[in-house]
Coordinates of C-alpha atoms in Angstrom, one line a residue:
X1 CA 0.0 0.0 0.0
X2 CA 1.6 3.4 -0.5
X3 CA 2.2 5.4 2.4
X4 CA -0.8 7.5 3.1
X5 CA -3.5 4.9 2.7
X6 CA -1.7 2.9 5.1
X7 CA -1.6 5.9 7.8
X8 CA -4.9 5.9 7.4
X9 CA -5.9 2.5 7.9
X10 CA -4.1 2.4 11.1
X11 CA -5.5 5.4 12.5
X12 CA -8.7 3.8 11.4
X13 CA -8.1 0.3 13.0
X14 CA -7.2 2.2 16.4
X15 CA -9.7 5.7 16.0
X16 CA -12.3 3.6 18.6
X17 CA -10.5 1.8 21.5
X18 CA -11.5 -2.2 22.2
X19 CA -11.9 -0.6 25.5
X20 CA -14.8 1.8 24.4
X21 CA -18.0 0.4 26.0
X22 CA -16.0 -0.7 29.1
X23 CA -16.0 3.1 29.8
X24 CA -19.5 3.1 29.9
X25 CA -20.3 0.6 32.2
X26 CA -19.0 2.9 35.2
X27 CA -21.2 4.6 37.3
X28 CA -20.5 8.8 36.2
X29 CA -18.5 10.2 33.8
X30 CA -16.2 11.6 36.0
X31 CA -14.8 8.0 36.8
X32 CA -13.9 7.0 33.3
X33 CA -12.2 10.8 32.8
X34 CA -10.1 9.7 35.6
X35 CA -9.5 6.3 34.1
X36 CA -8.6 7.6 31.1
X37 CA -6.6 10.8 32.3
X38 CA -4.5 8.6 34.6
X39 CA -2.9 7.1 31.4
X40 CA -0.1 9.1 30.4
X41 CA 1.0 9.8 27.2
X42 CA 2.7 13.0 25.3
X43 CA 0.0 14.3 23.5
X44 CA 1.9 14.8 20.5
X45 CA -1.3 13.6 18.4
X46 CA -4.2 14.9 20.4
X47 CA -3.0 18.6 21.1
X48 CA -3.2 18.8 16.8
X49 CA -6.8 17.6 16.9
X50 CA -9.0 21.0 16.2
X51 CA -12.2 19.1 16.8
X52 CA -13.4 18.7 20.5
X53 CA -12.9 14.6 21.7
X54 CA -14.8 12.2 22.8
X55 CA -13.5 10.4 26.0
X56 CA -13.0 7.2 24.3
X57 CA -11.6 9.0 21.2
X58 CA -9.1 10.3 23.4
X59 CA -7.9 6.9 24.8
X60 CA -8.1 6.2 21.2
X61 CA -5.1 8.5 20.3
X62 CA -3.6 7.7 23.4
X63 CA -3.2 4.2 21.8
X64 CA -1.9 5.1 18.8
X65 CA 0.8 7.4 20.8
X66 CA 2.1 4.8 22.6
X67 CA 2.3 2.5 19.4
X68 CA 4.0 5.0 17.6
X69 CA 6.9 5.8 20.2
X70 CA 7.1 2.0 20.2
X71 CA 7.5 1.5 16.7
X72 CA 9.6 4.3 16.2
X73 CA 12.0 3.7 19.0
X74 CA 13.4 1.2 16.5
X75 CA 13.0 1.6 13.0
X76 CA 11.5 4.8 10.8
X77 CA 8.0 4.1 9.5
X78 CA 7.2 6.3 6.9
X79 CA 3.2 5.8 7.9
X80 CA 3.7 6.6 10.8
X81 CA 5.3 9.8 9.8
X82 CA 2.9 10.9 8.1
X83 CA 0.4 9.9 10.4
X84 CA 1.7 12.8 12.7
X85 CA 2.4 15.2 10.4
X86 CA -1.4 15.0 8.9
X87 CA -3.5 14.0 12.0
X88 CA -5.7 16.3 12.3
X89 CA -6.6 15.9 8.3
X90 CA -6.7 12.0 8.6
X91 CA -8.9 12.4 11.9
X92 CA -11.7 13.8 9.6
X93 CA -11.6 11.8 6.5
X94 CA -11.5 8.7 9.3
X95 CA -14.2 10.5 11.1
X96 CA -16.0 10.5 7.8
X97 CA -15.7 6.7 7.3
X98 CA -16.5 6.0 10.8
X99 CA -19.8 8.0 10.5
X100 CA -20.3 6.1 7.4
X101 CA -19.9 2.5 9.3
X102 CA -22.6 3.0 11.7
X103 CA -25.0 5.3 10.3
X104 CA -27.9 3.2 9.9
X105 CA -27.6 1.9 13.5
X106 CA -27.1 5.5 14.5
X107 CA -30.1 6.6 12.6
X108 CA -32.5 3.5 13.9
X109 CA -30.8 4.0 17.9
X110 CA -31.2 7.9 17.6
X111 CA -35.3 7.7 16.7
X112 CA -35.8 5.2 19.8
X113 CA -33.0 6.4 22.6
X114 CA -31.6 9.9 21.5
X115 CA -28.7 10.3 23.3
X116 CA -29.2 8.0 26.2
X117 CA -26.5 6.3 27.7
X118 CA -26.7 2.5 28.4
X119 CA -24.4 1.6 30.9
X120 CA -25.1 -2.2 31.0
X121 CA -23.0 -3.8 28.5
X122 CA -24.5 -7.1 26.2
X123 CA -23.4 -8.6 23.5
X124 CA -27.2 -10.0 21.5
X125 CA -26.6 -12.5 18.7
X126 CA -27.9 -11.2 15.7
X127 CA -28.8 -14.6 13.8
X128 CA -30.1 -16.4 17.5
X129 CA -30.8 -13.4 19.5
X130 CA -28.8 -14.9 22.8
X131 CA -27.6 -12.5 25.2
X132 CA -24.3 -12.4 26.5
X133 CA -24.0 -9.9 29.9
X134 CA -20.4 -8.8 29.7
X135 CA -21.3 -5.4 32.5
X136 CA -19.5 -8.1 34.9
X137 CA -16.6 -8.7 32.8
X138 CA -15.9 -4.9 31.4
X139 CA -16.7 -3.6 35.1
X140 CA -13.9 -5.8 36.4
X141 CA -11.4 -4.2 34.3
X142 CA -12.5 -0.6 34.7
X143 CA -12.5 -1.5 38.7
X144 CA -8.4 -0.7 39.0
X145 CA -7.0 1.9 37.5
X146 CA -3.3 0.7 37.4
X147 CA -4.1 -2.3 36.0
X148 CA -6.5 -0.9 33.8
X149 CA -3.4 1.3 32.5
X150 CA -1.2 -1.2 32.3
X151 CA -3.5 -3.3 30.0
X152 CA -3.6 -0.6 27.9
X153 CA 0.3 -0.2 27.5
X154 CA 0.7 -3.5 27.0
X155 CA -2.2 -3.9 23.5
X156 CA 0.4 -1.2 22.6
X157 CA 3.4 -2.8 22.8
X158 CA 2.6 -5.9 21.7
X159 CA 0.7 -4.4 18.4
X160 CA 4.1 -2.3 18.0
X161 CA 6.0 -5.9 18.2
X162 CA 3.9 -7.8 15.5
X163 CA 4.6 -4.3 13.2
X164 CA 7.9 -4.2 13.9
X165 CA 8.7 -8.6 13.5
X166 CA 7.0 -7.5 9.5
X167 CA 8.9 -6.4 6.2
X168 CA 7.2 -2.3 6.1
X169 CA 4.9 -3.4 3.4
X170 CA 3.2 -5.6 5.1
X171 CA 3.0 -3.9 8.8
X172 CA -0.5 -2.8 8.0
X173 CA -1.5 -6.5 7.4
X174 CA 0.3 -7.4 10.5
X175 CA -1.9 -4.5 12.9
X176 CA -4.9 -5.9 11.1
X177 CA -4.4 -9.4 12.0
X178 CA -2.8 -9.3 15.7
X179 CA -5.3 -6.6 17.1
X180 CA -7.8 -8.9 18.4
X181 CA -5.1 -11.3 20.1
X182 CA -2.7 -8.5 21.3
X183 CA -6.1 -7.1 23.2
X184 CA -6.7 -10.2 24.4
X185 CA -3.1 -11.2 25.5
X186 CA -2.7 -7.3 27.1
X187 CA -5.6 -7.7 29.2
X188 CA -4.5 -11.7 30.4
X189 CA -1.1 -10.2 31.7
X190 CA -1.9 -7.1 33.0
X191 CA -4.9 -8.8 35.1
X192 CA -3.7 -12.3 35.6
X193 CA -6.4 -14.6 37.3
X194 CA -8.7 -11.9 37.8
X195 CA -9.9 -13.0 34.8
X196 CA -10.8 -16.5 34.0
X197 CA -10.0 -17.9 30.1
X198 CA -13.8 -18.2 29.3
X199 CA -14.0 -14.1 30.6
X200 CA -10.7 -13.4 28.5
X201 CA -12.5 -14.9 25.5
X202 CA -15.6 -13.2 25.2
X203 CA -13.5 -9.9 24.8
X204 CA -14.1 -9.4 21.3
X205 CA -18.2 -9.4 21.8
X206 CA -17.4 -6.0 23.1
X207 CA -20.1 -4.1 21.7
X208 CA -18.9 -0.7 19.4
X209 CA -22.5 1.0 21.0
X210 CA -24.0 0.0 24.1
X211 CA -27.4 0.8 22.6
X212 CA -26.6 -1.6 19.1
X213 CA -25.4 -4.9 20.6
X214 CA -25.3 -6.9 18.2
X215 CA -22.3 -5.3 16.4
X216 CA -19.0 -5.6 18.2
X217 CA -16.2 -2.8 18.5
X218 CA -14.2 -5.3 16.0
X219 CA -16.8 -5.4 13.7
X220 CA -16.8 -1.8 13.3
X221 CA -13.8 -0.8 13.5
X222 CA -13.2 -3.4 10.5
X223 CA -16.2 -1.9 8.6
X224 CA -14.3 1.6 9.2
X225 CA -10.6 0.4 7.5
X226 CA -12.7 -1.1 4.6
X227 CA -14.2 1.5 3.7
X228 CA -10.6 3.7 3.5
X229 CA -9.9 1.3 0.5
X230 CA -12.0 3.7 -1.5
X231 CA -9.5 6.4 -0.6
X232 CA -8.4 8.3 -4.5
X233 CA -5.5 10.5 -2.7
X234 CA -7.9 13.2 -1.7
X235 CA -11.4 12.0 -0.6
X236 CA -13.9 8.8 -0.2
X237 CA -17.0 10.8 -1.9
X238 CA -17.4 7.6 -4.4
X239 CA -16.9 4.1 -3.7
X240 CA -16.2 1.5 -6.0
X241 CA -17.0 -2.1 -6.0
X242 CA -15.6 -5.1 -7.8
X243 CA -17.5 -8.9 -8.0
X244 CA -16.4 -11.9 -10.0
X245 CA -16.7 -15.0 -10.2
X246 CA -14.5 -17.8 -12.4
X247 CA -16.2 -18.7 -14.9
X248 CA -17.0 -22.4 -15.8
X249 CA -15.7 -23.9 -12.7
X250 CA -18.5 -26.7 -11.9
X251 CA -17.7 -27.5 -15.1
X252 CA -13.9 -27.6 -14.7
X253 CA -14.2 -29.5 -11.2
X254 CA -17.1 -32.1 -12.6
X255 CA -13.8 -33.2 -15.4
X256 CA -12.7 -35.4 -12.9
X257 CA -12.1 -38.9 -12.8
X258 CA -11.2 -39.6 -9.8
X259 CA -11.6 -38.0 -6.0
X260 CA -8.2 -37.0 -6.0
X261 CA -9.3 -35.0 -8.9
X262 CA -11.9 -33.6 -7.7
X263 CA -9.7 -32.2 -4.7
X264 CA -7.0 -30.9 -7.0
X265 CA -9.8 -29.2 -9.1
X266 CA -11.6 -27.5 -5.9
X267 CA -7.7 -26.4 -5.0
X268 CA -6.3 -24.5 -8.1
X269 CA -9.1 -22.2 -7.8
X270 CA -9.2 -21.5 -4.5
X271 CA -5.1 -21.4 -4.6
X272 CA -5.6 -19.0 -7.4
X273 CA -8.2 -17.2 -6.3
X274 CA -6.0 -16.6 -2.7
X275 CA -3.5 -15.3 -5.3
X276 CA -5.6 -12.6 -6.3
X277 CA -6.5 -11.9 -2.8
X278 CA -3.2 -11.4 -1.2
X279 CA -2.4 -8.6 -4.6
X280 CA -5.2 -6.7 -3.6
X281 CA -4.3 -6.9 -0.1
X282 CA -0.7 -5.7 -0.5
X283 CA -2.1 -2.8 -2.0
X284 CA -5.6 -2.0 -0.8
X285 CA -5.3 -4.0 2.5
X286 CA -6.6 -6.8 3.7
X287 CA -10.2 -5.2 4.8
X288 CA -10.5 -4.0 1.0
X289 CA -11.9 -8.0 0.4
X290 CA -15.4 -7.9 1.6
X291 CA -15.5 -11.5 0.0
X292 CA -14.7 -13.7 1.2
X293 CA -13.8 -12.1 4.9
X294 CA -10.1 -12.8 5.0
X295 CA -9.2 -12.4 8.7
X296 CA -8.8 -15.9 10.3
X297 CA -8.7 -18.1 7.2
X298 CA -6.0 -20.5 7.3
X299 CA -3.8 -19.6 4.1
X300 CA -3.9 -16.1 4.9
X301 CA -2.6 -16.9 8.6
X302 CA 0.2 -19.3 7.3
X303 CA 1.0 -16.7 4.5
X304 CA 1.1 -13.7 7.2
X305 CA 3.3 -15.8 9.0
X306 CA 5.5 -17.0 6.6
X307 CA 6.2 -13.2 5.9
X308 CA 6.3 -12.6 9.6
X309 CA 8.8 -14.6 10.2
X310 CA 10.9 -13.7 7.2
X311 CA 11.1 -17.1 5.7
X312 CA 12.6 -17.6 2.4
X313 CA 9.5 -19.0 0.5
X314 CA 6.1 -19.2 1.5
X315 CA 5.3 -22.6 0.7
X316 CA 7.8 -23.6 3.7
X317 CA 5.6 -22.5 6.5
X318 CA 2.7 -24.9 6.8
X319 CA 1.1 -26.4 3.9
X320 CA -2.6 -25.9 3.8
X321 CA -4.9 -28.5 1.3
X322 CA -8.2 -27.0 1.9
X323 CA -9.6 -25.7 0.0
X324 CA -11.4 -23.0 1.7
X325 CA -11.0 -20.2 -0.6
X326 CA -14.2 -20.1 -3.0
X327 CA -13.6 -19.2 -6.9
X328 CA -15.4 -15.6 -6.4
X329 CA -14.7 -12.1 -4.6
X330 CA -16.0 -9.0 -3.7
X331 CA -13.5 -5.8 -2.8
X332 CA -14.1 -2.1 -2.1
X333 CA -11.7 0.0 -4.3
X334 CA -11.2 3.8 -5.7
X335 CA -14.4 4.6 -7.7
X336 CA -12.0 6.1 -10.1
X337 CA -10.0 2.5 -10.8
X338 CA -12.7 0.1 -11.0
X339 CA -11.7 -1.1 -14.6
X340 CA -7.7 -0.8 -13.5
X341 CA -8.6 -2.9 -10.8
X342 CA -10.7 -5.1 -13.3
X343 CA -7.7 -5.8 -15.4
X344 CA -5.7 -6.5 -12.2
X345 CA -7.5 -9.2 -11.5
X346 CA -7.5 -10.8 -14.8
X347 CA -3.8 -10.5 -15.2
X348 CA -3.4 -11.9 -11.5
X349 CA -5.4 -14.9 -12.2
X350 CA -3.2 -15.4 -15.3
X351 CA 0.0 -14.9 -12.9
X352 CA -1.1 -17.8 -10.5
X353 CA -2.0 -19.8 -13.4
X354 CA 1.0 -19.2 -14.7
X355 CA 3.1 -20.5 -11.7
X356 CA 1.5 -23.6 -11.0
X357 CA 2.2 -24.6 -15.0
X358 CA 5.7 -23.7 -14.4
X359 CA 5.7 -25.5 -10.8
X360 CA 3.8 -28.8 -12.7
X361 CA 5.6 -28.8 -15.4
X362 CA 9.0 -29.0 -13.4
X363 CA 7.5 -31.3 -11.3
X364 CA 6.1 -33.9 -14.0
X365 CA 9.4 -33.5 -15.8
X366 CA 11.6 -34.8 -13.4
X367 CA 9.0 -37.6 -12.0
X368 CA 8.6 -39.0 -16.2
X369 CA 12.6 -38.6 -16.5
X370 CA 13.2 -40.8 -13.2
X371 CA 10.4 -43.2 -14.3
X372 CA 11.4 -43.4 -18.0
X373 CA 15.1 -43.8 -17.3
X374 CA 16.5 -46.1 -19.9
X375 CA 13.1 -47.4 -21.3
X376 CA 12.8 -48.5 -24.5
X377 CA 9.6 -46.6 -26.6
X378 CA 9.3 -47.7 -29.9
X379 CA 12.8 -47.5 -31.0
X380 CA 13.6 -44.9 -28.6
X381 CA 15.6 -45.0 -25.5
X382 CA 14.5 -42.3 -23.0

C-alpha cells in the first residue's frame, strides 16, 4: 500500500478503542475521565486535533501514541510519519468513514433512545438473538485503575511488536491481524487470574455502541478500514465495487475422474483465487476484500506468518490442502480505478495460473525422466 493509505488504515483500525464500552459501564462520567486521564502519554497527536474529543476518542489517540513511540524507538515508519504530520486531516476523513460504518444503526438508535447512555454492556446474537451480559466482565477491568493502564500499555506494545517482527509493506496487514489477540493477550497479563479464560475470550463481543449490541467494536472498526480502501488520494465521496466469479468452474471441477481429482480441481481455484486476494491486499489492504472475509482463514494466517517470520518461501511454513478459498470475490476499491482494478485481477489470475504450470511442469518432468530412465519406446531409448 503506498504510504498514506496505510496511515490511514491504522488510525482507522485504532480511531475507537476495544476498551470503548467498558468506559460506559461505570457509574458517572467523572470516573472514566479519571480512568482515562491517569494514562499518560505526550499528546503529541491529540493537542493537533481542532475538533473537541470524545472520552474514548481520546484513549483512542492515546493508543496510537504509545504504538507510535514503540514502533519508532526502533526503526522509521514512513506511515507513521505521516500519520503525525497530517492528523488532524486524517482524523476527519477517518471521522468520515467512521460516520459512514454505523450510520444506519445510528439513525434507527437515535429515533428510539436519543442520546441516552446505556451503561449495561451485552453482546445479542444477531442470527439467535442470545444474550451475552459482559457489564461483569468490562466492570472488572474498569474497577483498577493501574491495572487498567497497564492493560492498555501493553495492547500497545505488543501491536508495535507484530509491526515491527513484518517487512514495512506488510506492517498494516500485520496491525490488522494481531489486534484482536494483542487485546486479548494485554488484558490476560496485565490482570492475571482476575480473569478466567472463558471471561478473557468473550472480549471481542465487546459491543462498538451499548445501545446496538449486536455489532461488536471489532466489527466496526473493520467496517471503518474497509471502507478507507476507497480512498483516491484526496477523498472517499465515491466508492467502487468489484465482484467476480470464475467462470466455468463446476464444469472444470465435474472433469474429474477420480476424487483425487476432484480435490485438486476445488484447490487451483481456491489457490488462485487466494492469489488474487493477497495482490489486492498488498495494495488496498486486507479489509479491501469484503468477499470472502479474509481475517482468520488458514492460508492467509500461514501466509502472514511466513512473511512474519521472514522465511525464504512461503510454501515452507505450513502447507494448507483446503480448499477454503471459494472461486469468487467482492473488494471495495477507488471509484475512479474500478476497470484498472478489473484488469488486475484478470492479469493476476493469469500470474497464479502461470506459476503452477511452471511448478507442474518441473514437477512432471523430473518424476517421467526418473520413471522413464532407460526405457525403450518404440525404438527410442528415453
Amino acid at each position: 500500500m503506498i504510504e498514506e493509505l496505510t496511515a490511514l488504515k491504522i488510525l482507522a483500525l485504532l480511531h475507537d478503542p476495544p476498551f470503548k464500552s467498558m468506559l460506559f459501564s461505570l457509574e458517572s462520567s467523572e470516573k472514566a475521565a479519571s480512568l482515562v486521564s491517569h494514562i499518560k502519554t505526550k499528546n503529541f497527536l491529540i493537542d493537533k486535533i481542532s475538533e473537541s474529543l470524545e472520552l474514548h476518542e481520546r484513549l483512542a489517540l492515546k493508543i496510537l501514541e504509545l504504538l507510535i513511540e514503540n514502533i519508532e524507538a526502533d526503526r522509521e515508519h514512513g506511515a507513521l510519519g505521516l500519520l503525525k504530520e497530517n492528523i488532524n486531516k486524517y482524523w476527519g476523513i477517518v471521522k468520515r468513514c467512521d460516520q459512514l460504518s454505523s450510520s444506519i444503526d445510528r439513525l434507527v438508535l437515535n429515533a428510539f433512545f436519543g442520546n441516552r447512555l446505556v451503561n449495561r454492556i451485552i453482546y445479542k446474537h444477531p442470527i439467535d438473538l442470545s444474550e451475552h451480559d459482559l457489564t461483569p466482565i468490562a466492570r472488572k477491568i474498569v474497577s483498577d485503575r493501574v491495572k487498567f493502564g497497564r492493560a492498555v500499555r501493553l495492547f500497545a506494545e505488543k501491536l508495535a511488536e507484530k509491526v515491527k517482527s513484518a517487512e514495512i509493506e506488510y506492517s498494516y496487514i500485520a496491525l490488522w491481524r494481531y489486534l484482536i489477540p494483542c487485546f486479548i493477550e494485554a488484558v490476560r497479563d496485565a490482570y492475571g487470574d482476575l480473569l478466567s479464560e472463558d471471561e478473557l475470550m468473550k472480549l471481542p463481543l465487546m459491543p462498538a455502541d451499548t445501545r446496538s449490541p449486536t455489532s461488536t467494536i471489532f466489527d466496526h472498526i473493520y467496517a471503518t478500514s474497509s471502507l478507507l480502501s476507497a480512498f483516491d488520494g484526496s477523498s472517499i465521496d465515491h466508492i467502487g465495487l468489484i465482484y467476480w466469479e470464475v467462470e466455468g468452474k463446476h464444469e472444470f471441477i465435474q472433469r474429474a475422474r477420480t476424487p483425487r481429482d476432484f480435490w485438486a480441481g476445488s484447490y487451483i481455484l481456491s489457490i488462485t483465487t487466494f492469489y488474487v486476494l493477497m495482490k489486492i491486499a498488498e495494495e488496498l489492504g486486507p479489509d479491501s476484500v469484503l468477499k470472502p472475509i479474509l481475517l482468520g482463514i488458514p492460508q492467509v494466517d500461514a501466509y502472514l506468518r511466513a512473511v512474519i517470520e521472514h522465511k525464504k518461501e512461503v510454501k515452507d511454513a505450513f502447507p494448507i490442502y483446503l480448499p477454503v478459498i471459494p472461486a469468487a470475490g467482492l473488494i471495495i476499491v477507488p471509484a475512479k480505478k474500478i476497470y484498472e482494478y478489473s484488469e488486475k485481477i484478470i492479469t493476476w489470475y493469469r500470474e497464479a495460473w502461470s506459476i503452477i504450470a511452471k511448478e507442474a511442469c518441473l514437477l512432471y518432468t523430473s518424476d517421467a525422466a526418473d520413471e522413464l530412465d532407460g526405457v525403450d519406446l518404440g525404438g527410442r531409448r528415453i
